């Protein structure tokens, strides 16, 4: 490997594939297994891949007539909060990746809009936007610590799982408070 090629790959980072490693002959391919640090914003408000957490990429890049087809998996550890009780949530996610990166001046490049197909730019493919988009679509929008999480009591803020079954908070509608004062107590008390 030439010094300039090594320097270029090192500058590009772990999210980038240099297509010159594969070749432009249709049918040639190369497998990539690497860990790339998650950038900021790799998730939703309640659950995300923490910044700097490794995203494991296991991909196959295949040269096709129109460009490079990248397929495989990406996996990472998610952290967040349960939407019902706000306890910490940690789980693993694995997504499928399959994306065509069109060569400049290919038929795909000329027959599609700029935002329809990813592009090979200066012989480089940036995997980060593709993996981020696929991962964001796969994240649970309402993560739970367990499927049967009951959440928090709206009256006192304690987890329902930690409260006695008979736990209640008696609240009286202010519109009926005057009647209670006049006649004293509730029907259950009489």
Short mmCIF file of C-alpha atoms in Angstrom, two decimals, residues 150-169:
data_model
loop_
_atom_site.label_atom_id
_atom_site.label_comp_id
_atom_site.label_asym_id
_atom_site.label_seq_id
_atom_site.Cartn_x
_atom_site.Cartn_y
_atom_site.Cartn_z
CA UNK A 150 -46.57 0.54 35.04
CA UNK A 151 -44.84 3.90 35.25
CA UNK A 152 -45.12 6.46 38.03
CA UNK A 153 -48.03 7.41 40.27
CA UNK A 154 -49.26 10.79 39.05
CA UNK A 155 -50.05 11.85 42.62
CA UNK A 156 -46.77 11.16 44.40
CA UNK A 157 -44.27 10.30 41.62
CA UNK A 158 -43.30 6.90 43.07
CA UNK A 159 -43.02 3.88 40.78
CA UNK A 160 -46.24 1.83 40.79
CA UNK A 161 -44.15 -1.34 41.12
CA UNK A 162 -42.90 -0.10 44.52
CA UNK A 163 -46.33 0.91 45.86
CA UNK A 164 -48.89 -1.24 47.68
CA UNK A 165 -51.84 -2.45 45.57
CA UNK A 166 -54.28 -0.34 47.61
CA UNK A 167 -52.30 2.88 47.04
CA UNK A 168 -54.57 5.80 46.06
CA UNK A 169 -54.73 9.56 46.26
#
